[in-house]
PDB file of C-alpha atoms in Angstrom:
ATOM      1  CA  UNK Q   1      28.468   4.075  -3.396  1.00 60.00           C
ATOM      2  CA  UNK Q   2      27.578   1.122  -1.170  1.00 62.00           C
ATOM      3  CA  UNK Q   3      25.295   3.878   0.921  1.00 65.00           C
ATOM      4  CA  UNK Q   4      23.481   4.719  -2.556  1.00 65.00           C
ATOM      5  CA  UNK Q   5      22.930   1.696  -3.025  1.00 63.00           C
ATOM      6  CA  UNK Q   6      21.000   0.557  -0.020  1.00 62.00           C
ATOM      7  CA  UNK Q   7      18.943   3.621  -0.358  1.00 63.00           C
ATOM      8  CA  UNK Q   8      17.567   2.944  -3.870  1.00 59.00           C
ATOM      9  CA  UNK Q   9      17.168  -0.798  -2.411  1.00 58.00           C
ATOM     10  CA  UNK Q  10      14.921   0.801   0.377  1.00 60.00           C
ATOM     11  CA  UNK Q  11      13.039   3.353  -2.197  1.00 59.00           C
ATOM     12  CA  UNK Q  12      12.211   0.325  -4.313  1.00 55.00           C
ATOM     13  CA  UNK Q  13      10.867  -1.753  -1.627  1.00 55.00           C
ATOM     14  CA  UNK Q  14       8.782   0.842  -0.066  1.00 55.00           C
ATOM     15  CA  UNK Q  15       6.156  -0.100  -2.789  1.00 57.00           C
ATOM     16  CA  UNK Q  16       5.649  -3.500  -0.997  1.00 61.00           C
ATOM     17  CA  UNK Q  17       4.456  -1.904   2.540  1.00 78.00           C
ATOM     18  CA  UNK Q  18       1.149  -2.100   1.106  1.00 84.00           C
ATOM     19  CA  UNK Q  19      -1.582  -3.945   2.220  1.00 89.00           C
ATOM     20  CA  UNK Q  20      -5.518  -4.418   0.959  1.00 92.00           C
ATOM     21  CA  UNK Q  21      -8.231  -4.617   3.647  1.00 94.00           C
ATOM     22  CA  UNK Q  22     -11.596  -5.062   3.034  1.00 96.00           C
ATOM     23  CA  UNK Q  23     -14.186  -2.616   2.912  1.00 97.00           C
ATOM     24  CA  UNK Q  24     -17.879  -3.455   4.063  1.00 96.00           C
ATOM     25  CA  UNK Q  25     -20.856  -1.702   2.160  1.00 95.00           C
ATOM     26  CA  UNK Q  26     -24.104  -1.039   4.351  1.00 95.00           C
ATOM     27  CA  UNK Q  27     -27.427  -0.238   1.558  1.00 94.00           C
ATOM     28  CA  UNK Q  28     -28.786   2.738   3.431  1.00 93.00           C
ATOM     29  CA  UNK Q  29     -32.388   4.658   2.378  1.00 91.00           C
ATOM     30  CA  UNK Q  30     -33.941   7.548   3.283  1.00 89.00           C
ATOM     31  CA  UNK Q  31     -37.284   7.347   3.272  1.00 87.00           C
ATOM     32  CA  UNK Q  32     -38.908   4.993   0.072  1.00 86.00           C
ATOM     33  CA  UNK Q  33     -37.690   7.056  -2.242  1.00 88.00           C
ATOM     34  CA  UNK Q  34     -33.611   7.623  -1.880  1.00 90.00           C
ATOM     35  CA  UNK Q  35     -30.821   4.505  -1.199  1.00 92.00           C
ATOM     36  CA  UNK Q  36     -27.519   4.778  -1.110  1.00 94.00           C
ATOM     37  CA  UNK Q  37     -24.392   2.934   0.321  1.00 95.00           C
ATOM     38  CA  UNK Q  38     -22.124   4.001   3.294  1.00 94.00           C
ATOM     39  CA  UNK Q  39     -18.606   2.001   3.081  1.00 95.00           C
ATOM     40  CA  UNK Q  40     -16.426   1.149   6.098  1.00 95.00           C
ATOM     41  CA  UNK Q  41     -13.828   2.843   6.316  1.00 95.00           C
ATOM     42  CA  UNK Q  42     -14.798   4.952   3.917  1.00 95.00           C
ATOM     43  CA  UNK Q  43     -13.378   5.394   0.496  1.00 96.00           C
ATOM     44  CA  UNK Q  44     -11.659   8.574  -1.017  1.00 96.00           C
ATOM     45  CA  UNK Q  45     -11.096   9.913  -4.527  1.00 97.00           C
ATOM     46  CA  UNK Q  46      -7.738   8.412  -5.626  1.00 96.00           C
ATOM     47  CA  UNK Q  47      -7.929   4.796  -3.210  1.00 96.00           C
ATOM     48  CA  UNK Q  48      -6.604   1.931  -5.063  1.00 96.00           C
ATOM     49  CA  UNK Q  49      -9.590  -0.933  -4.742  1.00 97.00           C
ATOM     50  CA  UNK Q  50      -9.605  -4.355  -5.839  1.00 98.00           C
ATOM     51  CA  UNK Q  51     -13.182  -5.425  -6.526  1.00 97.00           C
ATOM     52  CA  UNK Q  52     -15.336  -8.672  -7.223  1.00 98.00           C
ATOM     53  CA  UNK Q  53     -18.698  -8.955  -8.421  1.00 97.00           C
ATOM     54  CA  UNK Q  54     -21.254 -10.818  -7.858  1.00 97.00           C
ATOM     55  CA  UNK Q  55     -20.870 -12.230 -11.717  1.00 97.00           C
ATOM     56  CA  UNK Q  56     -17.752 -13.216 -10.948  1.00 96.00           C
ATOM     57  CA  UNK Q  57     -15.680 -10.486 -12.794  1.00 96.00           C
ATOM     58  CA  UNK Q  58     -13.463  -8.867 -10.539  1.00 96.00           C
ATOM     59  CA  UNK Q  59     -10.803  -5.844 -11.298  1.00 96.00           C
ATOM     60  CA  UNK Q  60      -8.608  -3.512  -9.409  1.00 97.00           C
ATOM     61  CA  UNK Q  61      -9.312   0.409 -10.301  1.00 97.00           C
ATOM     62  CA  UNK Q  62      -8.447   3.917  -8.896  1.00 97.00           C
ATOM     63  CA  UNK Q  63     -11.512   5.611  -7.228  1.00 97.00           C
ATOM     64  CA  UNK Q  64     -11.758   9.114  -9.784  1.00 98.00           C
ATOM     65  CA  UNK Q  65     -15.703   9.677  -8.096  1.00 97.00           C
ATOM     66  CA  UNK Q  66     -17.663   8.353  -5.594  1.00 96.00           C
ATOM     67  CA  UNK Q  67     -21.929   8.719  -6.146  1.00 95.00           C
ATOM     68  CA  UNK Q  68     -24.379   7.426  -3.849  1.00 94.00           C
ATOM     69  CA  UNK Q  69     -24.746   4.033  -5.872  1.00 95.00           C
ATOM     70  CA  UNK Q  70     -21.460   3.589  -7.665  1.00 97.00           C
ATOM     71  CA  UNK Q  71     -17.790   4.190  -7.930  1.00 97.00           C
ATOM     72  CA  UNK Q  72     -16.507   6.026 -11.069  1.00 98.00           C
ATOM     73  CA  UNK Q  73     -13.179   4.666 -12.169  1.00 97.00           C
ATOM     74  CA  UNK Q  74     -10.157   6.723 -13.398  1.00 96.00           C
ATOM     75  CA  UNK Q  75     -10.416   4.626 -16.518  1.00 95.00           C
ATOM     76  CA  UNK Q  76     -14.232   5.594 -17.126  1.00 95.00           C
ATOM     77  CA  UNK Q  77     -15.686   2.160 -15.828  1.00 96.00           C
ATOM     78  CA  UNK Q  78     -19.006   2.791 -13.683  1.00 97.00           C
ATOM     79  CA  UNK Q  79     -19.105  -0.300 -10.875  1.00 97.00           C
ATOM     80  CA  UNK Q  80     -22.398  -0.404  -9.241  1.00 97.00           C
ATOM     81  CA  UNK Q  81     -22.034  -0.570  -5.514  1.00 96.00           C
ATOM     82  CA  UNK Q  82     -25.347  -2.964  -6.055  1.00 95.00           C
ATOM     83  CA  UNK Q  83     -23.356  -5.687  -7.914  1.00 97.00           C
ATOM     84  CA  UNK Q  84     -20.279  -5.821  -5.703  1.00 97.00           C
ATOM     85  CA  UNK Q  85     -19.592  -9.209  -3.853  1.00 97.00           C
ATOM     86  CA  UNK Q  86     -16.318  -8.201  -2.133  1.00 97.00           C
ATOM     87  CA  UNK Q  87     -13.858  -4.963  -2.056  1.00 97.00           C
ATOM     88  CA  UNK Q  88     -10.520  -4.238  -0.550  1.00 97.00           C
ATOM     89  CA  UNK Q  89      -9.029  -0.894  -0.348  1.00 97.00           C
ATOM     90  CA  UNK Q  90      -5.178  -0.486  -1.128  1.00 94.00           C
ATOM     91  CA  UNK Q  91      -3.875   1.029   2.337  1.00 91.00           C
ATOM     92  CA  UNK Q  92      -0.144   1.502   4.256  1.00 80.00           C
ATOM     93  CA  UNK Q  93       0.712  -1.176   6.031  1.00 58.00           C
ATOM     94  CA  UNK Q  94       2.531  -0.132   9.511  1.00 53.00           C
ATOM     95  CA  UNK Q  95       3.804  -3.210  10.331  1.00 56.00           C
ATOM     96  CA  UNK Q  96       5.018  -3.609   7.027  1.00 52.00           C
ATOM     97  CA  UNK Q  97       6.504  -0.152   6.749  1.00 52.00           C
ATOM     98  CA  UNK Q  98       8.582  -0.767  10.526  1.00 56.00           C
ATOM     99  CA  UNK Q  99       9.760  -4.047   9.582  1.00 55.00           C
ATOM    100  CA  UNK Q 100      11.132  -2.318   6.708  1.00 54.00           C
ATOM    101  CA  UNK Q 101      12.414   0.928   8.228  1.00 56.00           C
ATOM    102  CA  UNK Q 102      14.051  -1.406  10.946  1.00 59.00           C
ATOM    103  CA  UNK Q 103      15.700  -3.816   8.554  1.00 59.00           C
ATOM    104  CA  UNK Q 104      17.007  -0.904   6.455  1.00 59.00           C
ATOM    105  CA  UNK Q 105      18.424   0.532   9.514  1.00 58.00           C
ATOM    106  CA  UNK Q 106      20.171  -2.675  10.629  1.00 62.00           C
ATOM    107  CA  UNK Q 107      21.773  -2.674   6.851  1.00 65.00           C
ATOM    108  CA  UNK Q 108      22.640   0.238   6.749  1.00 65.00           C
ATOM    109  CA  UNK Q 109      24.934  -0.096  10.128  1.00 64.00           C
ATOM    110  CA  UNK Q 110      26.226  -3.003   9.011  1.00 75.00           C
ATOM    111  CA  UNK Q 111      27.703  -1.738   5.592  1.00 71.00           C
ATOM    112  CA  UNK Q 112      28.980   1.001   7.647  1.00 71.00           C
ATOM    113  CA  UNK Q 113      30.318  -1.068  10.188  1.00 71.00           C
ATOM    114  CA  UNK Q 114      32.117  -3.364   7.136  1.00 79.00           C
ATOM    115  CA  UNK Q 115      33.301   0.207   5.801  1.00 73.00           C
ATOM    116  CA  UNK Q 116      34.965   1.094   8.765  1.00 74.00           C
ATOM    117  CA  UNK Q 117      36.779  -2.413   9.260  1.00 72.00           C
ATOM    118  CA  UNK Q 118      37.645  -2.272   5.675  1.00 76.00           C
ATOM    119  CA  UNK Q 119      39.332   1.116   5.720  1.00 76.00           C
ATOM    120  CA  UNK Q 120      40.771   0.510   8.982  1.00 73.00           C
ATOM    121  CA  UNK Q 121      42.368  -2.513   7.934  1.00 79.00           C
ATOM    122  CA  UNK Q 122      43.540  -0.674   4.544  1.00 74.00           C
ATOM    123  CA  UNK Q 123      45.205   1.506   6.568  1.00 78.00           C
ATOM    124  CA  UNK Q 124      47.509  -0.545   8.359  1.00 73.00           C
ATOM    125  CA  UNK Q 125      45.795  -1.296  11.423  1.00 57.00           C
ATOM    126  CA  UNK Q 126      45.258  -4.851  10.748  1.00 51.00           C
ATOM    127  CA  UNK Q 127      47.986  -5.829  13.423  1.00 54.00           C
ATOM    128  CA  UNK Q 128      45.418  -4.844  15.910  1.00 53.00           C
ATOM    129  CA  UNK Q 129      43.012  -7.781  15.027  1.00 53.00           C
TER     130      UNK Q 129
END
């Protein structure tokens, strides 16, 4: 039950090895006629972003389309790439992820460790403590 327990613990938490790093937009052209904007790193269909702009509203949206001058939003909200101030991109942490992965592990011998005592002691073989 215990073990169950530590591994819905660790399910729950692995939402928090997120992290959101910002994302730099470059106004490219070719020739006088076409402009668009190039993103680093680039974005992908179904990234989380947060966003500000440069009237001060800010949001946080899925990415459902990307077009040479804006971002289409899963809710329907067009953000022109023109009016952003700042934007992060949702991504996996790794050192977030490890720290977690190593603390769960630690836990999890621990318990086990407790279990053993537990049932050894249950068992009689507390004289040997």
């Amino acid at each position: 039950m215990k073990i169950i327990s530590i591994i819905m613990l660790s399910i729950l938490l692995s939402g928090g090895c997120t992290s959101y790093n910002a994302v730099q937009l470059k106004p490219e052209q070719i020739g006088s006629q076409y402009s668009y904007y190039k993103t680093e790193p680039p974005l992908y269909v179904g990234d989380i972003i947060k966003y500000k702009l440069k009237s001060g509203d800010s949001g946080q949206v899925t990415i459902e389309k990307i077009e040479p001058n804006s971002i289409v939003a899963n809710n329907g909200q067009v953000i022109p790439l023109s009016q952003i101030a700042s934007i992060e991109r949702k991504d996996l942490s790794k050192t977030k992820t490890s720290a977690l992965v190593g603390g769960s592990a630690v836990t999890v011998a621990i318990v086990v460790a407790i279990g053993v005592a537990v049932v050894a002691i249950a068992k009689g073989a507390g004289g040997a403590f």
